[in-house]
Short mmCIF file of C-alpha atoms in Angstrom, two decimals:
data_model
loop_
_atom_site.label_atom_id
_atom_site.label_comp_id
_atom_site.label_asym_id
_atom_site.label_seq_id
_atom_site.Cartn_x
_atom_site.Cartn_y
_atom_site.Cartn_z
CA UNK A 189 0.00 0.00 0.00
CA UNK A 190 1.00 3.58 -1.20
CA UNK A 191 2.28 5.88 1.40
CA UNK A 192 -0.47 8.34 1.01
CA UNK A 193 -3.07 5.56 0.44
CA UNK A 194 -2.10 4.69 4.00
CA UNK A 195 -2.25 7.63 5.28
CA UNK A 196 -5.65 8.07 4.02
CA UNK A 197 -7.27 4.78 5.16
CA UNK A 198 -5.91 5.58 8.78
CA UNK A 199 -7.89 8.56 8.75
CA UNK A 200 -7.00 10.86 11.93
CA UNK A 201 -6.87 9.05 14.46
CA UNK A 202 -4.62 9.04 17.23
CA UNK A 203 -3.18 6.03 16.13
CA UNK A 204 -2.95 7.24 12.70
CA UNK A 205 -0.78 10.28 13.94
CA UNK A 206 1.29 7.90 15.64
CA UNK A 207 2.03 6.01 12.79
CA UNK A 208 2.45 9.18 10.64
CA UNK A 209 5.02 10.39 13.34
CA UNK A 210 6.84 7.30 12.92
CA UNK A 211 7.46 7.19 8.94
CA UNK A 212 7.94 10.60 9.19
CA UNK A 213 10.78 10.43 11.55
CA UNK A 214 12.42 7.69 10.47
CA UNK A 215 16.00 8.24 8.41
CA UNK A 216 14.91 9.05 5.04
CA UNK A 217 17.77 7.19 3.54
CA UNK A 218 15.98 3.83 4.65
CA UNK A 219 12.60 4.84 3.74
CA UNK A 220 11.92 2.86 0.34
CA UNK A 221 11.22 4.85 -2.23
CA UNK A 222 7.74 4.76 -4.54
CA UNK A 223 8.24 3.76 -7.43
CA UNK A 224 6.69 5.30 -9.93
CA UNK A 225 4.08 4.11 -13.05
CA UNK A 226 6.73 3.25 -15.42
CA UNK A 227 5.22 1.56 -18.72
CA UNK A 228 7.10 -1.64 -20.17
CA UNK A 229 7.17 0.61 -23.38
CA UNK A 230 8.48 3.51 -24.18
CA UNK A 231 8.85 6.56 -27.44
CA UNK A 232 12.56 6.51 -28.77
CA UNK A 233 14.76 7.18 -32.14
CA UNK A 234 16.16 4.22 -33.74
CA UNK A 235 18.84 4.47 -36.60
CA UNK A 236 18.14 1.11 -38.42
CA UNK A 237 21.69 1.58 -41.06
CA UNK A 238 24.07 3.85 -42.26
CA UNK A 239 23.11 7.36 -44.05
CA UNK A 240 20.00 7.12 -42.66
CA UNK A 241 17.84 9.68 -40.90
CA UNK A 242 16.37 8.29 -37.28
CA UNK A 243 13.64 7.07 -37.18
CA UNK A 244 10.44 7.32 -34.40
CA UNK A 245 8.61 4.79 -32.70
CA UNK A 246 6.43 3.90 -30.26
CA UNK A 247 6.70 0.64 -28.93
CA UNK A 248 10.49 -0.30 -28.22
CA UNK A 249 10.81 -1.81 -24.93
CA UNK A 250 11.37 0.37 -21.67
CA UNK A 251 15.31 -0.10 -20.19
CA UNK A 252 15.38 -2.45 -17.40
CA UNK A 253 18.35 -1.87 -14.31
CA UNK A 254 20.64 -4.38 -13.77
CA UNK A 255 22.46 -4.00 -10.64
CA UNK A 256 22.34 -2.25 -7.25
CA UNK A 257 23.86 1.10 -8.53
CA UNK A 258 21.56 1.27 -11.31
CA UNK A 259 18.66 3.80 -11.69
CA UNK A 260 16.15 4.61 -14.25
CA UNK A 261 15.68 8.66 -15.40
CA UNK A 262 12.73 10.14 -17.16
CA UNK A 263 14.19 12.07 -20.11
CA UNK A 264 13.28 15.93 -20.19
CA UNK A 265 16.26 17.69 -22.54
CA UNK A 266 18.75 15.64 -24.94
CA UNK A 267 22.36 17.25 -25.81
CA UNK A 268 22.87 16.88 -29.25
CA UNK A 269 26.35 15.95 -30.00
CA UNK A 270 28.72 15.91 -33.39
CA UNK A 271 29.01 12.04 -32.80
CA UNK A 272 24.97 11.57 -33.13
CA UNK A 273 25.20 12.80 -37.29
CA UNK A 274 28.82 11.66 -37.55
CA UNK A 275 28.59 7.96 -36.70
CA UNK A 276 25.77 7.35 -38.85
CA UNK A 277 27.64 9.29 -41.68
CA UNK A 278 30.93 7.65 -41.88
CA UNK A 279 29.55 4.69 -39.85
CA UNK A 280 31.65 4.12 -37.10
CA UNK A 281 30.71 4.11 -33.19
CA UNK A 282 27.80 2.20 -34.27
CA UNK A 283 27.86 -1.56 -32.45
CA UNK A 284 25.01 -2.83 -33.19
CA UNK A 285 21.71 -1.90 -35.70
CA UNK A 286 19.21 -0.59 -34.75
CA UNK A 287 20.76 1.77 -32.94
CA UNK A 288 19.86 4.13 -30.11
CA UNK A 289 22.48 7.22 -30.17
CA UNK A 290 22.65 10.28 -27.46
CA UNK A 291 25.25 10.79 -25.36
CA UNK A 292 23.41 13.18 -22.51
CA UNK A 293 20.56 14.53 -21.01
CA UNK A 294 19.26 16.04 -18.09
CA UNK A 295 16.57 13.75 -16.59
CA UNK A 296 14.31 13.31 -13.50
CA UNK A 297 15.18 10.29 -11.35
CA UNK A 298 11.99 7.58 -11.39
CA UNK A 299 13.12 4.86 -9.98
CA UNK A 300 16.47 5.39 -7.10
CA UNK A 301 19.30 2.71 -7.47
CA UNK A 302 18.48 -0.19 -5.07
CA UNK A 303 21.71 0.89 -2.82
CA UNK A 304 22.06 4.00 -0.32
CA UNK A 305 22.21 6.51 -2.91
CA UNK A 306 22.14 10.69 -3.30
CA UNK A 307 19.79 10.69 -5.90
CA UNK A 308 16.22 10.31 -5.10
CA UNK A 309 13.19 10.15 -7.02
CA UNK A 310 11.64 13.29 -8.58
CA UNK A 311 15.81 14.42 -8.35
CA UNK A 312 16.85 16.79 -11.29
CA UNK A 313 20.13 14.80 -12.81
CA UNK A 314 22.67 15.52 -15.41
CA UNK A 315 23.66 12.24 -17.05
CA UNK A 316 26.69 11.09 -19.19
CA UNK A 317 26.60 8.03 -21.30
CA UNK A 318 30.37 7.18 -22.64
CA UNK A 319 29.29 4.05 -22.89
CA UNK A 320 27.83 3.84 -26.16
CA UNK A 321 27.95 -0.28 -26.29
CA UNK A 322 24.44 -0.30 -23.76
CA UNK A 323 21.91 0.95 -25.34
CA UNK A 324 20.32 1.13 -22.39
CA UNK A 325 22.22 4.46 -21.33
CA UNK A 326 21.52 5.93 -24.53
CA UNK A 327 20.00 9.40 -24.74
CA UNK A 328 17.85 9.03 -27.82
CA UNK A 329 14.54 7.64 -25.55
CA UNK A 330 12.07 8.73 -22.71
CA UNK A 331 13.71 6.31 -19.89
CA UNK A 332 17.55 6.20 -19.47
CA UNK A 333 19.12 3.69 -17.40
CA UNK A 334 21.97 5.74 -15.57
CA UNK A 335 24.51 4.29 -13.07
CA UNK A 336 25.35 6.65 -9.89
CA UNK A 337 28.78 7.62 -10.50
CA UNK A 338 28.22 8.70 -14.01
CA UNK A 339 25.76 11.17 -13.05
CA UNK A 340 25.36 14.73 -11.23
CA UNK A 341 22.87 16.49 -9.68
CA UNK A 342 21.22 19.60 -11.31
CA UNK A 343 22.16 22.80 -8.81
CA UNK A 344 19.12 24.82 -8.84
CA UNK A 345 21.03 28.11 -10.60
CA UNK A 346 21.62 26.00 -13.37
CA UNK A 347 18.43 25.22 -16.34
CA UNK A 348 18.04 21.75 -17.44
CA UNK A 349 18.68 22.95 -21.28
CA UNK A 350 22.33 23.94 -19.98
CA UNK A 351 22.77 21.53 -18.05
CA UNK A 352 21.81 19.20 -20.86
CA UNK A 353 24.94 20.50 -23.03
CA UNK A 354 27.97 19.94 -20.84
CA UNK A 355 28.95 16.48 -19.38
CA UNK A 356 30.37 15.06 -22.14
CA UNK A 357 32.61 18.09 -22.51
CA UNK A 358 33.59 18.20 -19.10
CA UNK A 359 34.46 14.37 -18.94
CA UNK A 360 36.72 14.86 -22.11
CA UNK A 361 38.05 17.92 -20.59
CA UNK A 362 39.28 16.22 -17.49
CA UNK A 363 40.68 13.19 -18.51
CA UNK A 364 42.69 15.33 -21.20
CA UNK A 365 44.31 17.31 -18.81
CA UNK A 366 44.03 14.96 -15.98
CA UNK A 367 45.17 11.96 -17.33
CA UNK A 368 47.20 12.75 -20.78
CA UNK A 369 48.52 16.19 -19.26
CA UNK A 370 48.78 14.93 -15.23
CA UNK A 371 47.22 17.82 -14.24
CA UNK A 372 46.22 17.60 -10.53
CA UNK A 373 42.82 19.19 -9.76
CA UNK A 374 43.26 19.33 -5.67
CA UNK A 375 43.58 22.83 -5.47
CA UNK A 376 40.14 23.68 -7.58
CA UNK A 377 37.25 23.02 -5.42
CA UNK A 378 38.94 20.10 -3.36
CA UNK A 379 38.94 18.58 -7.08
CA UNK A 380 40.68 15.37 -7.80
CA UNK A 381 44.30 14.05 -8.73
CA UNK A 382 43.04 11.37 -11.80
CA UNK A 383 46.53 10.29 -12.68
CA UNK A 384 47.13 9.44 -8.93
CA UNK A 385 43.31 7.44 -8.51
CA UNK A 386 44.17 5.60 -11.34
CA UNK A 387 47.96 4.33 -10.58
CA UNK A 388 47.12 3.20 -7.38
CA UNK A 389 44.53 0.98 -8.51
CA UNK A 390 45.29 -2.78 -9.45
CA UNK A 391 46.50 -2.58 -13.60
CA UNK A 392 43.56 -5.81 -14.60
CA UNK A 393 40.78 -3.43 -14.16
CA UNK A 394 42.10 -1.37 -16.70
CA UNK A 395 40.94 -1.91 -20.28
CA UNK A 396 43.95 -3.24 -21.95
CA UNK A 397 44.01 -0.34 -25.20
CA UNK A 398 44.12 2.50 -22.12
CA UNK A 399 46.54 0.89 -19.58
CA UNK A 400 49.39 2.54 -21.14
CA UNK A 401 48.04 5.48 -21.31
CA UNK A 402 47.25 5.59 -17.54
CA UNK A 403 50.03 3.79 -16.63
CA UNK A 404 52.65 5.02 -18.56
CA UNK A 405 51.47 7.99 -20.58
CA UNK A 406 53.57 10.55 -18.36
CA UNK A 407 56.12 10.58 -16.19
CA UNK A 408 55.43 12.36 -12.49
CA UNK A 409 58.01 14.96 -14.07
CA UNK A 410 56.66 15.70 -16.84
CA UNK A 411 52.91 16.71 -15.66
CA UNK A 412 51.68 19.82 -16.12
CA UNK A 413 51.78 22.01 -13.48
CA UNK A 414 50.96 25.91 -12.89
CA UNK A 415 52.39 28.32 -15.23
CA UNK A 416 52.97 25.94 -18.08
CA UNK A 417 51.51 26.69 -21.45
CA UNK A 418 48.40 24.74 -23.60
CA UNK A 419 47.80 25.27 -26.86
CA UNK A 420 43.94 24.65 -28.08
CA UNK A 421 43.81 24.01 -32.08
CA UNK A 422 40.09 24.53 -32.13
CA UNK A 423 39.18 26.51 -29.73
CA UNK A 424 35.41 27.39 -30.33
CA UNK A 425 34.02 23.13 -29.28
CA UNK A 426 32.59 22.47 -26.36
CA UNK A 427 35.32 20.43 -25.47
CA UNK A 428 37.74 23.19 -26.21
CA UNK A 429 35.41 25.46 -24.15
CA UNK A 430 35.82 23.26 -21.24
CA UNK A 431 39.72 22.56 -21.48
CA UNK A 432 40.26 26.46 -21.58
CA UNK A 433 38.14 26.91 -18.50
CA UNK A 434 39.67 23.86 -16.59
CA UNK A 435 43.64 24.34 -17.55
CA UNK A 436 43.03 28.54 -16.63
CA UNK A 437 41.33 27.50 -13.15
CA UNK A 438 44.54 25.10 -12.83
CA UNK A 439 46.81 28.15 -13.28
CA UNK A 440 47.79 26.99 -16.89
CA UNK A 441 48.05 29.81 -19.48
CA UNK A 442 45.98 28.94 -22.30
CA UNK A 443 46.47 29.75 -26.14
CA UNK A 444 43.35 29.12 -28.60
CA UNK A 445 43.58 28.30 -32.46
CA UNK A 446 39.82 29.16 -33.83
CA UNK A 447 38.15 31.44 -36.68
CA UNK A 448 38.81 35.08 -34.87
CA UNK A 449 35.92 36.61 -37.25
CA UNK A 450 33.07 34.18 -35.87
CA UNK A 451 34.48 33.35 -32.02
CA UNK A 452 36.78 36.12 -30.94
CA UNK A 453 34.01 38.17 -29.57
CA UNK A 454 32.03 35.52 -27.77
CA UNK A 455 35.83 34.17 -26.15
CA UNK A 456 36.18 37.21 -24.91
CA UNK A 457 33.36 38.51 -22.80
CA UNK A 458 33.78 36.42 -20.01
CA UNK A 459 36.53 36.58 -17.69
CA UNK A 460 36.03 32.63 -16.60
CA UNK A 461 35.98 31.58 -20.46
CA UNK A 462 38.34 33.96 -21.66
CA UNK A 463 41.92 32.60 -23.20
CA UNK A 464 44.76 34.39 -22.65
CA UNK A 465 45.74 34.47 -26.03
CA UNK A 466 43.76 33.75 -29.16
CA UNK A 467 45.25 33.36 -32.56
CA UNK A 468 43.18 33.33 -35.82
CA UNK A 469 43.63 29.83 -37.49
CA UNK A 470 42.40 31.40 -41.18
CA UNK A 471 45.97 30.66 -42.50
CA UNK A 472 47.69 27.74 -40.37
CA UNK A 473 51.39 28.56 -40.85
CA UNK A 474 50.84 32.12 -39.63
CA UNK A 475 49.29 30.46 -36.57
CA UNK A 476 51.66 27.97 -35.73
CA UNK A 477 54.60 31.04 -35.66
CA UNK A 478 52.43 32.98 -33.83
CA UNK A 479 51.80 30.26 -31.50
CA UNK A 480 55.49 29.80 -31.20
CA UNK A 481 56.38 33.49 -30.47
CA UNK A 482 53.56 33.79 -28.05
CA UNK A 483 54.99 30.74 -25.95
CA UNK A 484 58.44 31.63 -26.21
CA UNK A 485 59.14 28.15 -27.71
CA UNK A 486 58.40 26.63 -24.29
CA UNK A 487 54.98 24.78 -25.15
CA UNK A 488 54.79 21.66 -23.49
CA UNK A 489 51.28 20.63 -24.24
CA UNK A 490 48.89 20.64 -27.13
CA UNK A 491 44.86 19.38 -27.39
CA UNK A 492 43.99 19.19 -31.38
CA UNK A 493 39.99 18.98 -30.97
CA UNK A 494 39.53 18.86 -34.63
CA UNK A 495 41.01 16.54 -36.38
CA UNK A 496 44.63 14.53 -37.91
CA UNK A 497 45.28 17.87 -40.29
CA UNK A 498 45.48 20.13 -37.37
CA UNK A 499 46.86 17.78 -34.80
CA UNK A 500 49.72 18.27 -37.20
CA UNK A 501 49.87 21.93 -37.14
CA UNK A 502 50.19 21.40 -32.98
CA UNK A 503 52.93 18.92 -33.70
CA UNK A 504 54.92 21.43 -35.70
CA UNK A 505 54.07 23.95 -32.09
CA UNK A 506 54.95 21.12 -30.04
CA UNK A 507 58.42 20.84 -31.94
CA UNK A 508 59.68 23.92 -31.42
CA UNK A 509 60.11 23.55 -27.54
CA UNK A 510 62.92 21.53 -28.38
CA UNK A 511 64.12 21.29 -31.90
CA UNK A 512 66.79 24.18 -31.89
CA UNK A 513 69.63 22.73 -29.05
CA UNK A 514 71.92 26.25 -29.80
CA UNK A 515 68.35 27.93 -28.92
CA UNK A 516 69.35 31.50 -26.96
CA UNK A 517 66.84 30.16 -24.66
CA UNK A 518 66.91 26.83 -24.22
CA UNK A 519 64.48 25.25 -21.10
CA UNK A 520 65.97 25.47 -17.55
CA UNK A 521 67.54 22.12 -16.01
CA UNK A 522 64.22 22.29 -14.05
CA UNK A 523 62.24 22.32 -17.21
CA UNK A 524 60.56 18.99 -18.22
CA UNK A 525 61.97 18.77 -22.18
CA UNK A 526 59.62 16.18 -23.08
CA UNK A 527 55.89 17.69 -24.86
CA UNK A 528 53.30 16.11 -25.30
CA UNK A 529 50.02 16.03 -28.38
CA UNK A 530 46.60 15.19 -27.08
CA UNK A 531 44.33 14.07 -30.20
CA UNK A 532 40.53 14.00 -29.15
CA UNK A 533 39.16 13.40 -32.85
CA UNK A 534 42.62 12.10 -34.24
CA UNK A 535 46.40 12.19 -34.24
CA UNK A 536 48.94 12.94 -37.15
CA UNK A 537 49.62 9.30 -39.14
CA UNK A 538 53.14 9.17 -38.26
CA UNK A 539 54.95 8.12 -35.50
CA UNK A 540 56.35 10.78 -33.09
CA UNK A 541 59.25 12.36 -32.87
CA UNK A 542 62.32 11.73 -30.16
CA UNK A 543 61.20 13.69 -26.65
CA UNK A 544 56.97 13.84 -27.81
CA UNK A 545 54.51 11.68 -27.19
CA UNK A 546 50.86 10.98 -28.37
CA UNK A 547 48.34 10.81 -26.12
CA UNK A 548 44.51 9.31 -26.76
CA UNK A 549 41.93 10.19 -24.34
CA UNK A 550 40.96 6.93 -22.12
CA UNK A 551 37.36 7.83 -22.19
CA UNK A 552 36.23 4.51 -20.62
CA UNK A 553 38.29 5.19 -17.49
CA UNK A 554 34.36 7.21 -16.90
CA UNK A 555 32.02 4.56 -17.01
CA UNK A 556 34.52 1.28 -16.34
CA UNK A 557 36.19 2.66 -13.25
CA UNK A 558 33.05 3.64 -10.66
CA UNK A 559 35.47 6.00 -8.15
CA UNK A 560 36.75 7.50 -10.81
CA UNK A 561 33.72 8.37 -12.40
CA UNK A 562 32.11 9.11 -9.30
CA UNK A 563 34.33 11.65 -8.04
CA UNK A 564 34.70 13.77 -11.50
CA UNK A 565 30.77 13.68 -10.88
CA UNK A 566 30.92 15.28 -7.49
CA UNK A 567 33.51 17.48 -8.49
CA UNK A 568 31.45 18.95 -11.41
CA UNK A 569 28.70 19.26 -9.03
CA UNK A 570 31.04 21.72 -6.79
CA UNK A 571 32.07 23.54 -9.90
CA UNK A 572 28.64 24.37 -11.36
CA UNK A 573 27.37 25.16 -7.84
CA UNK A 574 29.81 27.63 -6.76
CA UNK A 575 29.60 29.21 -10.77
CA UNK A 576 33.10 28.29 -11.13
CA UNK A 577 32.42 26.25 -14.56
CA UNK A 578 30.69 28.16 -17.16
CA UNK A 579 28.10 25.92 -19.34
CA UNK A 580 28.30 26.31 -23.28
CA UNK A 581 25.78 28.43 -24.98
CA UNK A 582 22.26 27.48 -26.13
CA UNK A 583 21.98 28.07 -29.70
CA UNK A 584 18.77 26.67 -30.21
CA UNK A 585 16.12 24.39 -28.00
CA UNK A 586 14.20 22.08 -29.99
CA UNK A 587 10.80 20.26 -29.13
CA UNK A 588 10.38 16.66 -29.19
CA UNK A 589 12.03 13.72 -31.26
CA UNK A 590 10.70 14.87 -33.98
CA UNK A 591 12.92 17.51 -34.21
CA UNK A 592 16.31 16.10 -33.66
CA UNK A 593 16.98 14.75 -36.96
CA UNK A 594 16.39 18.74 -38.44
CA UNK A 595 18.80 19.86 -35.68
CA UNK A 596 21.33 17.44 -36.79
CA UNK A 597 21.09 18.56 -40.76
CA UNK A 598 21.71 22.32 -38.90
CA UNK A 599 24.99 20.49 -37.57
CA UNK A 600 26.18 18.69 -40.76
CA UNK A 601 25.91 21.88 -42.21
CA UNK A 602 28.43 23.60 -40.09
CA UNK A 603 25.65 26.12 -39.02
CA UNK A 604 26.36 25.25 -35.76
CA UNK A 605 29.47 26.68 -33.98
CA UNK A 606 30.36 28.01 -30.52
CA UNK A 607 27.61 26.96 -28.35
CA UNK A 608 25.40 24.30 -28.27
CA UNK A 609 22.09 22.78 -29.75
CA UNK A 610 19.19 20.65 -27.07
CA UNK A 611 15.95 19.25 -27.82
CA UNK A 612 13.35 19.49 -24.97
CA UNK A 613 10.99 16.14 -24.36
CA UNK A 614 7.11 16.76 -23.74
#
């Protein structure tokens, strides 16, 4: 029997009061939660092959939680992503067909995990799926099955259609500079030290195509630290939006590679978001000497978030550190000499050079390694709380999943740029 349905069958009673009292008062984290009228189907967007548009229906089956750290979210706003129009176009990403795509939301929590858990029903969440293999977690449907240390809670400052846009961002964001760059987060919001979580935990639980990465991507020497420099080829993504923030809050000076004409402006009217240099990327040889003068050939550390053309216009940056031995200024004996290239959408074909490494983001660190994932969660939460993390612009809010497919077109069509585009569920 309902809680309220007992309630009213008691009537008023002093008994009834009594018993009232007594749920009341007892600790809410051991009250069992309601669940909900959750139907066994559900509304979502299915891509059934390559080049095709998604497609509506009705009927598919309702996600069902496995495990005690499971919970189930009602969809209200989808963040569309580059991934949702690329996979399908160059087919890739895609494990199975059909396909449910969507990579975050914010949601309302329906049904709580089955453990002791911060999120309770009727809970405003931000959720991250970066792992596309369970369809389960997709965005692209009413119910989402999301685990507890891959989501955050919505601060009340913060509307669901921004909060929609970011988590992806932020996740790549982190483990780029976290992981591929070393860069400890202790001293931004009691944030975390990723490199040091993840070499102190037992090697078989990482994926085998990451463990070097983690393991052995950078020496304790070599990590980035306060006052280094980070070049940004691409500067106006949401990823890029989020590096800039994170590395500046870190004490890193940042240096961004975008189209000045379209993206200067909006860089620059925000002291949080604001580079400290920007370069125009219109003609890439220009930029990479600029790029090189403005870091007094001491650039240790490049993110390409575009793709393998510019990653090699970063490498030619990255070279210059220490290329030139009879250099007038040549880097200190304190002065890591290594650098290091960070591809998030590719890496030049050939091998690196002597002293420079390639580094791939270990995305699946998020969703394969719970405390990891859990405590970037609860750092983001501190972040967009205390307004310390700015969220991407809205461009555009859509209605219903009937729209997404025309928002997507808008994105192959490179009419989106600098900001962000959501689609709102009824």
């Amino acid at each position: 029997m309902g809680l309220l349905h007992m309630f009213s069958f008691l009537g008023t009673s002093t008994a009834s009061k009594q018993i009232a009292v007594s749920v009341v008062c007892q600790d809410p984290e051991k009250v069992p939660a309601r669940p909900p009228q959750v139907a066994p189907h559900q509304r979502v967007l299915l891509l059934r092959g390559p080049k095709q548009p998604y497609v509506e229906v009705s009927d598919h089956p309702t996600p069902s939680l496995d495990g005690n750290r499971e919970f189930l979210v009602r969809n209200l706003v989808i963040g569309l992503n580059p991934i949702d129009w690329k996979a399908p176009d160059f087919n890739f990403g895609i494990p199975e067909l059909p396909y449910i795509s969507g990579r975050e939301l914010v949601g309302e929590v329906a049904i709580s995990p089955k453990r002791r858990s911060r999120f309770r029903p009727g809970d405003k969440v931000i959720v991250i799926s970066t792992d596309y293999r369970d369809l389960r977690k997709a965005a692209y449907q009413q119910y989402v099955v999301a685990t507890d240390f891959n989501a955050a809670r919505l601060p009340p400052s913060l509307a669901p259609e921004a909060g929609s846009a970011l988590g992806v961002a932020f996740v790549a964001a982190a483990l780029c500079l976290g992981i591929c760059a070393g860069l400890d987060f202790s001293s931004i919001a009691n944030g975390p030290n990723l490199l040091s979580i993840v070499r102190q935990i037992d090697p078989a639980r990482l994926a085998p195509d990451v463990r070097d990465e983690c393991l052995h991507g950078i020496d304790e020497e070599s990590r980035a630290k306060k006052g280094d420099w980070l070049a940004i080829w691409g500067g106006s993504s949401t990823s890029a939006f989020m590096l800039n923030q994170i590395a500046r809050l870190a004490g890193l000076r940042t240096i961004s590679v975008v189209d000045v004409r379209k993206h200067a402006v909006k860089l620059s009217t925000n002291d949080i978001t604001r580079p400290d240099i920007v370069v125009d990327n219109h003609d890439p040889q220009r930029a990479i000497d600029i790029v090189r003068s403005a870091t007094a050939k001491r650039l240790r550390f490049g993110v390409d978030t575009v793709g393998r053309d510019t990653a090699g216009h970063l490498l030619e940056c990255l070279q210059q550190h220490y290329a030139n031995e009879s250099d007038p200024e040549p880097t200190t004996p304190s002065t890591p000499s290594s650098a290091h290239l960070i591809g998030l959408t590719g890496l030049p074909k050939s091998s690196p050079p002597a002293n420079l490494t390639f580094h791939n983001v270990p995305f699946k660190l998020f969703h394969e390694i719970p405390e990891l994932g859990e405590t970037l969660m609860l750092w983001l939460e501190r972040l967009l709380s205390t307004g310390l993390l700015v969220p991407p612009k809205i461009l555009g809010v859509e209605e219903g999943f009937g729209a997404v497919n025309q928002a997507l077109d808008r994105m192959r069509r490179g009419e989106v740029s600098g900001g962000r585009l959501v689609v709102r569920l009824p």
